[in-house]
Every structure is written in structure tokens, then in C-alpha cells.
Coordinates of N, CA and C in Angstrom, one line a residue:
X1 N 0.7 -0.6 -0.1 CA 0.1 -0.1 0.2 C 0.4 0.9 -0.1
X2 N 0.6 2.4 -0.8 CA 1.9 3.2 -1.7 C 0.5 4.7 -0.4
X3 N 0.4 5.1 0.6 CA -0.5 5.8 1.3 C 0.8 7.6 1.2
X4 N 0.7 8.4 0.7 CA 1.4 9.7 -0.2 C 0.8 10.7 1.6
X5 N 1.9 10.7 1.9 CA 1.6 11.7 2.7 C 1.5 13.1 2.4
X6 N 0.3 13.7 2.1 CA -1.0 15.1 2.4 C -1.2 15.7 3.2
X7 N -1.7 16.9 2.8 CA -2.2 17.6 4.4 C -3.8 17.3 3.5
X8 N -4.6 16.9 2.6 CA -5.3 17.2 2.2 C -6.2 15.8 3.4
X9 N -7.1 15.8 3.2 CA -7.9 15.3 4.1 C -8.2 13.6 2.7
X10 N -8.2 13.6 1.7 CA -9.2 12.7 1.4 C -8.3 11.6 0.6
X11 N -8.6 10.5 1.0 CA -7.4 9.0 0.9 C -8.3 8.3 0.7
X12 N -7.3 7.6 0.4 CA -9.1 5.7 -0.3 C -9.1 5.1 1.2
X13 N -10.1 4.7 1.1 CA -10.5 4.0 2.2 C -9.2 3.2 2.8
X14 N -8.6 2.2 1.8 CA -8.0 2.1 2.8 C -6.5 2.6 3.0
X15 N -5.8 3.8 3.1 CA -4.8 4.6 3.1 C -6.0 5.2 4.7
X16 N -7.1 5.2 4.9 CA -7.7 6.0 6.2 C -7.8 5.5 7.3
X17 N -7.8 3.6 6.6 CA -7.9 3.0 8.6 C -6.8 2.9 8.3
X18 N -5.6 3.8 8.0 CA -4.1 2.9 8.2 C -4.3 4.7 9.2
X19 N -4.4 5.5 8.0 CA -4.1 7.2 9.4 C -5.7 6.9 10.6
X20 N -6.6 6.6 10.4 CA -7.3 6.7 11.6 C -6.8 6.4 12.5
X21 N -5.7 5.1 12.3 CA -4.8 4.4 13.1 C -3.9 5.1 14.2
X22 N -3.4 5.9 12.6 CA -2.6 6.8 14.1 C -2.9 8.3 14.1
X23 N -4.2 8.5 13.8 CA -4.3 9.7 13.6 C -3.6 10.9 15.1
X24 N -3.7 12.1 14.8 CA -3.2 12.9 15.8 C -4.7 12.6 17.4
X25 N -4.5 12.7 18.4 CA -5.9 12.8 19.7 C -6.0 14.4 19.7
X26 N -6.9 14.1 20.6 CA -7.9 15.8 20.1 C -7.0 16.1 21.7
X27 N -7.9 17.8 22.2 CA -6.9 18.2 22.5 C -7.9 17.8 24.3
X28 N -8.3 16.9 24.2 CA -9.5 17.1 25.2 C -9.6 15.3 25.5
X29 N -9.1 14.8 25.8 CA -8.9 13.0 26.2 C -10.7 12.9 25.7
X30 N -11.4 13.3 26.4 CA -13.0 12.6 26.0 C -12.9 13.3 24.7
X31 N -13.1 13.3 24.0 CA -13.4 14.5 22.5 C -12.4 13.8 21.3
X32 N -11.4 12.6 21.7 CA -10.3 12.2 20.5 C -11.9 11.1 20.2
X33 N -12.4 10.0 20.2 CA -13.7 9.8 19.4 C -14.5 10.2 18.4
X34 N -15.0 11.1 19.4 CA -15.8 12.4 18.3 C -15.2 13.0 17.2
X35 N -13.6 13.8 18.0 CA -12.7 14.0 16.4 C -13.0 12.9 15.8
X36 N -12.2 11.1 15.6 CA -12.3 10.5 14.4 C -13.6 10.1 14.2
X37 N -14.7 10.0 14.7 CA -16.1 10.4 14.4 C -16.6 11.2 13.0
X38 N -16.0 12.4 13.7 CA -16.6 13.5 12.7 C -15.4 13.3 11.4
X39 N -14.0 13.3 11.3 CA -12.6 13.1 10.7 C -13.5 11.6 9.2
X40 N -14.1 10.8 9.6 CA -14.9 8.9 9.2 C -15.6 10.7 7.9
X41 N -16.5 11.1 9.2 CA -17.6 11.5 8.2 C -17.1 12.5 6.9
X42 N -16.3 13.9 7.7 CA -15.8 14.3 6.5 C -15.1 13.8 5.4
X43 N -14.4 13.1 5.7 CA -12.8 12.4 4.1 C -14.4 11.5 3.9
X44 N -15.8 11.4 4.1 CA -16.1 10.2 2.9 C -17.4 11.1 2.2
X45 N -17.4 12.4 3.1 CA -18.8 13.2 1.8 C -17.3 14.3 1.2
X46 N -16.3 14.5 2.3 CA -15.7 15.2 1.2 C -15.1 14.4 -0.6
X47 N -14.6 13.2 0.3 CA -14.3 12.2 -1.8 C -15.6 11.7 -2.7
X48 N -16.7 11.0 -1.8 CA -18.4 10.1 -2.5 C -19.0 12.1 -2.6
X49 N -18.9 13.1 -2.5 CA -20.0 13.7 -2.7 C -19.0 15.6 -3.3
X50 N -18.7 16.3 -2.1 CA -17.6 17.5 -2.6 C -16.7 17.3 -3.9
X51 N -16.1 15.7 -3.8 CA -15.0 15.9 -5.1 C -15.9 16.0 -6.5
X52 N -17.1 15.2 -6.0 CA -18.3 14.4 -7.8 C -18.7 15.5 -7.8
X53 N -18.6 16.4 -7.4 CA -19.5 18.0 -8.0 C -20.6 17.9 -6.9
X54 N -21.0 17.8 -5.8 CA -22.3 17.6 -5.0 C -21.8 17.9 -4.2
X55 N -22.3 19.6 -4.1 CA -21.5 20.3 -2.1 C -23.0 20.5 -2.2
X56 N -23.7 20.0 -2.2 CA -24.9 20.1 -1.2 C -24.9 19.8 0.5
X57 N -25.3 20.2 1.0 CA -26.1 19.7 2.3 C -24.5 19.1 2.7
X58 N -23.6 19.1 4.0 CA -22.8 19.1 5.1 C -23.5 17.9 6.0
X59 N -23.5 16.2 5.8 CA -24.0 15.3 7.0 C -23.1 15.2 8.0
X60 N -22.3 15.9 7.9 CA -21.2 15.7 9.5 C -21.5 17.4 10.3
X61 N -22.0 18.0 10.1 CA -22.8 19.2 11.6 C -22.9 19.5 12.8
X62 N -23.9 18.3 12.9 CA -23.9 17.7 14.1 C -22.7 17.3 15.1
X63 N -22.3 16.2 13.4 CA -20.8 15.2 14.8 C -19.5 16.7 14.9
X64 N -20.0 17.5 13.7 CA -18.6 19.5 14.3 C -19.1 19.8 15.3
X65 N -20.4 20.5 15.7 CA -20.8 20.8 16.4 C -20.5 20.6 17.3
X66 N -20.7 19.0 18.5 CA -21.1 18.0 19.5 C -19.1 17.9 19.8
X67 N -18.6 18.5 19.0 CA -16.7 17.8 18.8 C -16.5 18.8 18.9
X68 N -17.1 20.5 18.8 CA -16.5 21.5 18.7 C -16.7 22.3 20.2
X69 N -17.8 21.8 20.5 CA -18.5 22.2 22.1 C -17.0 21.4 23.4
X70 N -16.3 20.0 22.9 CA -16.2 19.0 23.3 C -15.3 20.1 23.4
X71 N -14.1 20.4 22.2 CA -12.7 20.9 22.0 C -13.2 22.5 23.1
X72 N -13.7 22.9 23.2 CA -14.0 24.0 23.5 C -14.4 24.3 24.9
X73 N -14.5 23.3 25.3 CA -15.2 23.0 27.0 C -14.2 22.9 27.6
X74 N -13.0 21.4 27.3 CA -12.1 20.7 27.2 C -10.7 22.4 27.7
X75 N -11.0 23.5 26.5 CA -10.0 23.8 26.6 C -9.9 24.4 27.9
X76 N -10.8 25.1 27.7 CA -11.0 26.0 29.4 C -11.1 25.3 29.9
X77 N -11.2 23.9 30.1 CA -10.5 23.2 31.3 C -9.4 23.4 31.3
X78 N -8.8 23.3 30.9 CA -6.7 22.9 30.8 C -6.2 23.6 31.1
X79 N -7.7 25.4 30.9 CA -7.1 27.1 30.7 C -5.7 27.3 29.9
X80 N -6.6 26.9 28.6 CA -5.5 27.3 27.7 C -5.8 28.3 27.3
X81 N -4.7 29.3 27.1 CA -5.3 31.0 26.9 C -5.3 30.6 25.2
X82 N -6.6 31.5 25.0 CA -6.6 31.8 23.8 C -7.4 32.6 23.0
X83 N -7.2 33.5 24.0 CA -7.8 35.5 23.7 C -7.5 35.3 22.7
X84 N -8.4 36.3 22.0 CA -7.5 36.9 20.6 C -8.0 35.9 19.7
X85 N -8.7 34.6 19.3 CA -7.9 33.8 18.6 C -9.5 33.2 18.9
X86 N -10.1 33.1 16.6 CA -11.1 33.0 16.0 C -10.7 30.2 16.1
X87 N -10.8 29.8 16.9 CA -10.7 28.6 16.5 C -11.9 27.4 15.9
X88 N -11.8 25.8 15.2 CA -13.1 25.3 15.3 C -14.3 26.2 14.3
X89 N -14.6 27.1 13.5 CA -15.6 27.5 13.1 C -14.7 29.1 12.3
X90 N -16.3 29.6 11.9 CA -15.9 31.2 10.7 C -15.9 32.0 11.8
X91 N -14.9 33.1 12.2 CA -15.9 34.0 13.3 C -16.3 35.6 12.0
X92 N -16.4 36.4 12.0 CA -16.7 37.2 11.5 C -16.0 37.6 10.4
X93 N -16.6 37.2 9.3 CA -15.0 37.5 7.7 C -15.2 38.9 7.8
X94 N -13.6 39.3 7.7 CA -13.6 41.1 7.5 C -13.5 41.2 6.1
X95 N -14.0 42.0 5.4 CA -14.6 42.2 3.8 C -13.0 42.5 3.9
X96 N -12.5 42.1 2.3 CA -11.2 42.8 1.5 C -11.4 44.1 1.3
X97 N -10.4 44.7 2.4 CA -10.3 46.3 1.0 C -9.8 46.3 0.2
X98 N -11.2 46.8 -0.3 CA -10.9 47.6 -2.6 C -10.5 48.6 -3.0
X99 N -9.4 48.9 -1.4 CA -8.9 50.6 -2.8 C -7.6 50.1 -2.7

């Protein structure tokens, strides 16, 4: 099996199985299973739908929201300073300066 090292989240199912076995844990131990579940959902949707031109919907939204809440709780519990940072989601985007 030749699984290329890539920053893209798209892999063959065989490479994805290997990657999930060595995937990075979440910031909170309690969040790791949620992270893996979301990653698998996203990778499947991205490869099977989005890359084939079907960008409608995202079946992983609920998984992402649960994972996001778990990570935010873990960050607070670990007292990790995050002042001024936007993470795990879109903040209010600033319009580009067109002048």
C-alpha cells in the first residue's frame, strides 16, 4: 500500500484506515472519539460527494458541533489561553479592502 503524505483530507479507504489508527488525538481525551468520528464523516463526504460536484449539504454538521463544544470545554478546563483567537469555525469575516 502506498499512502502519500498529504495535507488533504482525502484518501483511499485503505489509507484512511491506516491514518485513523495513527491519527492525532484531540486536545481533550474525552473528545478524541468524537474527532475521529467527525474526521471519518468529513473524509467520506468530501471524497464521495464534494469532489464529484455535489457540494449540497454537509451530513457531518451535528458531529462537528458536538466535537467543537467538547474541545471548547477541554480548552477551558485546561486553562489554555485563547484570547483573541478564532478557532474551529468561522468568525466574522472581514471584508477585503478594495481601495
